[in-house]
mmCIF file of C-alpha atoms in Angstrom:
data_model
loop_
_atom_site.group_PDB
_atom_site.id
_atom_site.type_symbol
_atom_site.label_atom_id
_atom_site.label_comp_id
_atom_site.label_asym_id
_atom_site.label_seq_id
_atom_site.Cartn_x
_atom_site.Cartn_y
_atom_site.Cartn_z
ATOM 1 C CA UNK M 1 29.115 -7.180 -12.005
ATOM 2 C CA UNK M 2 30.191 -4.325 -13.731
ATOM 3 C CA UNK M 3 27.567 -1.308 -15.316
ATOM 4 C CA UNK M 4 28.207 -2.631 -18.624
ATOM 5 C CA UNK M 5 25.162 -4.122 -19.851
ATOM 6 C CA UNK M 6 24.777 -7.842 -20.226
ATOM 7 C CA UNK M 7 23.369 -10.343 -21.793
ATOM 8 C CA UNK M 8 22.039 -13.498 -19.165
ATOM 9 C CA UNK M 9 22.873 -16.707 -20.957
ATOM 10 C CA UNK M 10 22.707 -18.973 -17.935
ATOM 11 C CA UNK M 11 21.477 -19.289 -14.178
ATOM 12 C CA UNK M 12 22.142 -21.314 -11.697
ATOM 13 C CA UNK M 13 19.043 -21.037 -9.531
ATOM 14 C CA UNK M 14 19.605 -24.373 -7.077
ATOM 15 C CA UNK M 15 22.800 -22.736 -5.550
ATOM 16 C CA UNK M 16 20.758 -19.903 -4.194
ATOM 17 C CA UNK M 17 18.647 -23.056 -2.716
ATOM 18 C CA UNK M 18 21.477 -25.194 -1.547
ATOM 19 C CA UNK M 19 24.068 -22.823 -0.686
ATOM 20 C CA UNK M 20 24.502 -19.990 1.328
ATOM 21 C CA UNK M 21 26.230 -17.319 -0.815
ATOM 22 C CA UNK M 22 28.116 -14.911 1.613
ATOM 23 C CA UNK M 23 30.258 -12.882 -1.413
ATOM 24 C CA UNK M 24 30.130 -13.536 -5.506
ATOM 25 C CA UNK M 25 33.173 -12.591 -8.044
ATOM 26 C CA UNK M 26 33.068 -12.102 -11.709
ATOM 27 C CA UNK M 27 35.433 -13.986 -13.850
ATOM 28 C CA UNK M 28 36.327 -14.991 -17.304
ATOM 29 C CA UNK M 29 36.554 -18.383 -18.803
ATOM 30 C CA UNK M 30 39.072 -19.950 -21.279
ATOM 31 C CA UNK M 31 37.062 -20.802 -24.494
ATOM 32 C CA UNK M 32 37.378 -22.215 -27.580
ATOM 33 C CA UNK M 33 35.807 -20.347 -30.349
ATOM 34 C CA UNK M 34 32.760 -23.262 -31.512
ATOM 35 C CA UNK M 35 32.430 -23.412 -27.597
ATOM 36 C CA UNK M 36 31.476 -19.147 -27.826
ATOM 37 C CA UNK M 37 29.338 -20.543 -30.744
ATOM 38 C CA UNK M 38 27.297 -22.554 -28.714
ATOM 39 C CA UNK M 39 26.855 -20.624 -25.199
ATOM 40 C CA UNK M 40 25.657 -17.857 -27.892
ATOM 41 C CA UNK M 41 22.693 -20.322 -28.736
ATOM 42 C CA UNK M 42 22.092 -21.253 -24.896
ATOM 43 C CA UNK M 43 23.762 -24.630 -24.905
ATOM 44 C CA UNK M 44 24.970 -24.552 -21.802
ATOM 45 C CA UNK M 45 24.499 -26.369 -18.133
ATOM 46 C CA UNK M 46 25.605 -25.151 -15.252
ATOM 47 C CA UNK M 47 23.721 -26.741 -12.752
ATOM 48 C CA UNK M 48 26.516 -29.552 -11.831
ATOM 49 C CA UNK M 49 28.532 -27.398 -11.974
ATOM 50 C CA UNK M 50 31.655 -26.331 -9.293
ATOM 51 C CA UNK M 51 34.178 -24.195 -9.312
ATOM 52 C CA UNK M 52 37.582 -25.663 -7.469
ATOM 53 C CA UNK M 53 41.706 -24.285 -7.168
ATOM 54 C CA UNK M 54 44.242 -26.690 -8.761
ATOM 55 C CA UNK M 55 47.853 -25.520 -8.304
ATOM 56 C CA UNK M 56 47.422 -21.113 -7.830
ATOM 57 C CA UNK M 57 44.917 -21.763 -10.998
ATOM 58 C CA UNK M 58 40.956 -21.763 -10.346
ATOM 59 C CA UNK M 59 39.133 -24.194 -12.908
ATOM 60 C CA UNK M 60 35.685 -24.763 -13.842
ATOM 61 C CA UNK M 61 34.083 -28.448 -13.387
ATOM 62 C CA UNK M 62 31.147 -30.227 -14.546
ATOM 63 C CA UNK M 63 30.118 -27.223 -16.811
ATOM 64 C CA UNK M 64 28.257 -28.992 -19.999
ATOM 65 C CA UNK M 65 28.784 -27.389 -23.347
ATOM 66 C CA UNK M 66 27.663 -29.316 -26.034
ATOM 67 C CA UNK M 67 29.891 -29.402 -29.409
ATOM 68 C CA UNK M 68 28.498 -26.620 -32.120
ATOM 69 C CA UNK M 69 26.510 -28.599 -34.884
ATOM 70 C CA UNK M 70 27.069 -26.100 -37.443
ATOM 71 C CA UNK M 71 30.952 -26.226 -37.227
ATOM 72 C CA UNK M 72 32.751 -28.733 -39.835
ATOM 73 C CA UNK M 73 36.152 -29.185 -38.599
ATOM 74 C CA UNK M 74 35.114 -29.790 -34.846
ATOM 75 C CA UNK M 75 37.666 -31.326 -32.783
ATOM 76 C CA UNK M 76 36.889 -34.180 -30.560
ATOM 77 C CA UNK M 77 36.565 -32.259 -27.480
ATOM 78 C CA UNK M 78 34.540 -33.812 -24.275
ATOM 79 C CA UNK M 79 31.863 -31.241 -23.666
ATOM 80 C CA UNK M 80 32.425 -31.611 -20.107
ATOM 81 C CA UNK M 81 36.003 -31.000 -20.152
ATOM 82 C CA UNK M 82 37.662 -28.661 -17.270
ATOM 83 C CA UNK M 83 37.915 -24.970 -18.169
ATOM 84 C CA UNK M 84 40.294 -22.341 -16.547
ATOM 85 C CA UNK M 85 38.540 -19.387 -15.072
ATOM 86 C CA UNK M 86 40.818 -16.184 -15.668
ATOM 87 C CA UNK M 87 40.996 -13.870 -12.814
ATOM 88 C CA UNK M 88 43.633 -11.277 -11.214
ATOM 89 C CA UNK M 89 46.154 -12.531 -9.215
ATOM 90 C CA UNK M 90 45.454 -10.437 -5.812
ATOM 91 C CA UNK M 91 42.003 -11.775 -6.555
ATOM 92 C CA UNK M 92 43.118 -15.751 -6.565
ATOM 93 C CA UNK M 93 44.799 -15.274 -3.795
ATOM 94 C CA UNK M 94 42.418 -13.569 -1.582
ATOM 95 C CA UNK M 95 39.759 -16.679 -2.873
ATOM 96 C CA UNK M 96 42.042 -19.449 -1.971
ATOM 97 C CA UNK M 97 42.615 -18.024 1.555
ATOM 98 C CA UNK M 98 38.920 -18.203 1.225
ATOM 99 C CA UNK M 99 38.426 -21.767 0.449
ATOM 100 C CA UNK M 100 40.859 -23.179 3.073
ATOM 101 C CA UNK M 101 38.088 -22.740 5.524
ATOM 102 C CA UNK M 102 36.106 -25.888 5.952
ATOM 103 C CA UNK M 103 33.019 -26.171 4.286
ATOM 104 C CA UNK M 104 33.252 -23.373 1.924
ATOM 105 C CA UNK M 105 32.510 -23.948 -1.926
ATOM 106 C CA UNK M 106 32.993 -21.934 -5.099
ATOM 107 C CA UNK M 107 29.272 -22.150 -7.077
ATOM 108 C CA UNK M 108 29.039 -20.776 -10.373
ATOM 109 C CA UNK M 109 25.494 -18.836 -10.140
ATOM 110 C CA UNK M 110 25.451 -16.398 -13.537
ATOM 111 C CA UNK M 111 26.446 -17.097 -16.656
ATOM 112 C CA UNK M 112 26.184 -14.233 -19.350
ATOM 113 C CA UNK M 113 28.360 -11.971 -22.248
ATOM 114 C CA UNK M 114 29.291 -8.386 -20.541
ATOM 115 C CA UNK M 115 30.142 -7.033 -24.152
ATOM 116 C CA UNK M 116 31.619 -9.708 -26.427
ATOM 117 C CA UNK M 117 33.459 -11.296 -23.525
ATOM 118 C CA UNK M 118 31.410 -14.478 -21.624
ATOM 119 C CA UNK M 119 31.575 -13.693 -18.040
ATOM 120 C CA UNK M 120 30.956 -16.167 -14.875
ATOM 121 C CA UNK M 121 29.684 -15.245 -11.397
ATOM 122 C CA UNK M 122 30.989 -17.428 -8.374
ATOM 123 C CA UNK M 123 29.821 -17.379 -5.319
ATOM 124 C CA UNK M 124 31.365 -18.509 -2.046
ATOM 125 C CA UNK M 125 29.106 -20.453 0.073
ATOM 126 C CA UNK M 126 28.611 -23.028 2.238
ATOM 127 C CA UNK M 127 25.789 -25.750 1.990
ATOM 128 C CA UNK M 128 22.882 -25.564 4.029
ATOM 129 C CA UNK M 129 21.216 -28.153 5.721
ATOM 130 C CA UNK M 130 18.191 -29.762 5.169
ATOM 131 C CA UNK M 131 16.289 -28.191 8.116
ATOM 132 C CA UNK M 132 17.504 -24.977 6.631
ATOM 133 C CA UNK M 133 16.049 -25.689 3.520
ATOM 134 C CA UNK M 134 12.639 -26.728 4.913
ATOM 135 C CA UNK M 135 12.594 -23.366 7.193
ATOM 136 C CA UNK M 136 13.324 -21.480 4.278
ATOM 137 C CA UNK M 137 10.372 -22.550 2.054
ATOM 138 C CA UNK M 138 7.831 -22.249 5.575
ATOM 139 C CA UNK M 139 8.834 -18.999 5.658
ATOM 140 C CA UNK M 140 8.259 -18.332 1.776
ATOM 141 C CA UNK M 141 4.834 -19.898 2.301
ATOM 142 C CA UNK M 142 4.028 -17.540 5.215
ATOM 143 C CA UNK M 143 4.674 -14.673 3.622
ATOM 144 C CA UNK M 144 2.564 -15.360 0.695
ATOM 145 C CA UNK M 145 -0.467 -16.204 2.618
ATOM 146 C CA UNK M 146 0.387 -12.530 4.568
ATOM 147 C CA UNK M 147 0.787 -10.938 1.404
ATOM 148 C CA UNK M 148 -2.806 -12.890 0.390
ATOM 149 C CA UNK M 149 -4.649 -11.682 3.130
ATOM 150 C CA UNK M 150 -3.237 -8.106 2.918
ATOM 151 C CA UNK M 151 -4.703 -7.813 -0.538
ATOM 152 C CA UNK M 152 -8.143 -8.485 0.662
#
């Protein structure tokens, strides 16, 4: 991320949990403006979501934004639609090199406004595996008891 400041709007907490993030990239998303609307009042899901190259072009999936009540002319739009994620060129590049290698994923893990703009973080990762998962809370569970008995 850049040292602007910036606003979180959004956080995808489960890829931490079921990925393992080796590098993360900022980007910018395509937007309509009651979409802008409705991210600015928190409306947003990212959870599902996954981030995936169609022809040079890296698009968003599964990324719910629900349709801005306060709008009156409101175009039919599915709020799960596919978005285009804007990013340099040497940058898409270097990313789909990236994703040709098996079992690597783009997660979106940050959502939030650096200015006025709305800015996503994607990480590349790869999923873990169960017994990864399980090892990873042990050791969570370990430490806290350490940390426990320390304070005494």
């Amino acid at each position: 991320m850049s040292d602007k400041t910036y606003k979180l709007i959004a956080q995808n907490k489960k890829a931490f949990h079921n990925y393992t993030l080796t590098e993360k990239l900022e980007v910018g998303i395509a937007l309509l403006g009651h979409e802008v609307k409705s991210i600015r009042q928190g409306r947003i899901h990212i959870r599902e979501s996954f981030a995936r190259v169609i022809k040079d072009e890296l698009w968003l999936f599964n990324c719910h934004i629900p349709p801005y009540e306060q709008a009156h002319r409101i175009v039919k739009l599915d709020p799960v639609r596919n978005r285009k994620l804007l990013l340099h060129k040497r940058q898409l590049k270097k990313w789909i090199g990236k994703t040709q290698e098996k079992g690597l994923t783009l997660i979106p893990t940050k959502l939030y406004f650096s200015g006025s703009k709305v800015k996503l973080e994607i990480g590349l990762g790869a999923a873990k595996k169960i017994h990864d998962k399980r090892a990873k809370l042990k050791e969570k569970a370990s430490n806290r008891d350490i940390q426990r008995h320390l304070k005494r």
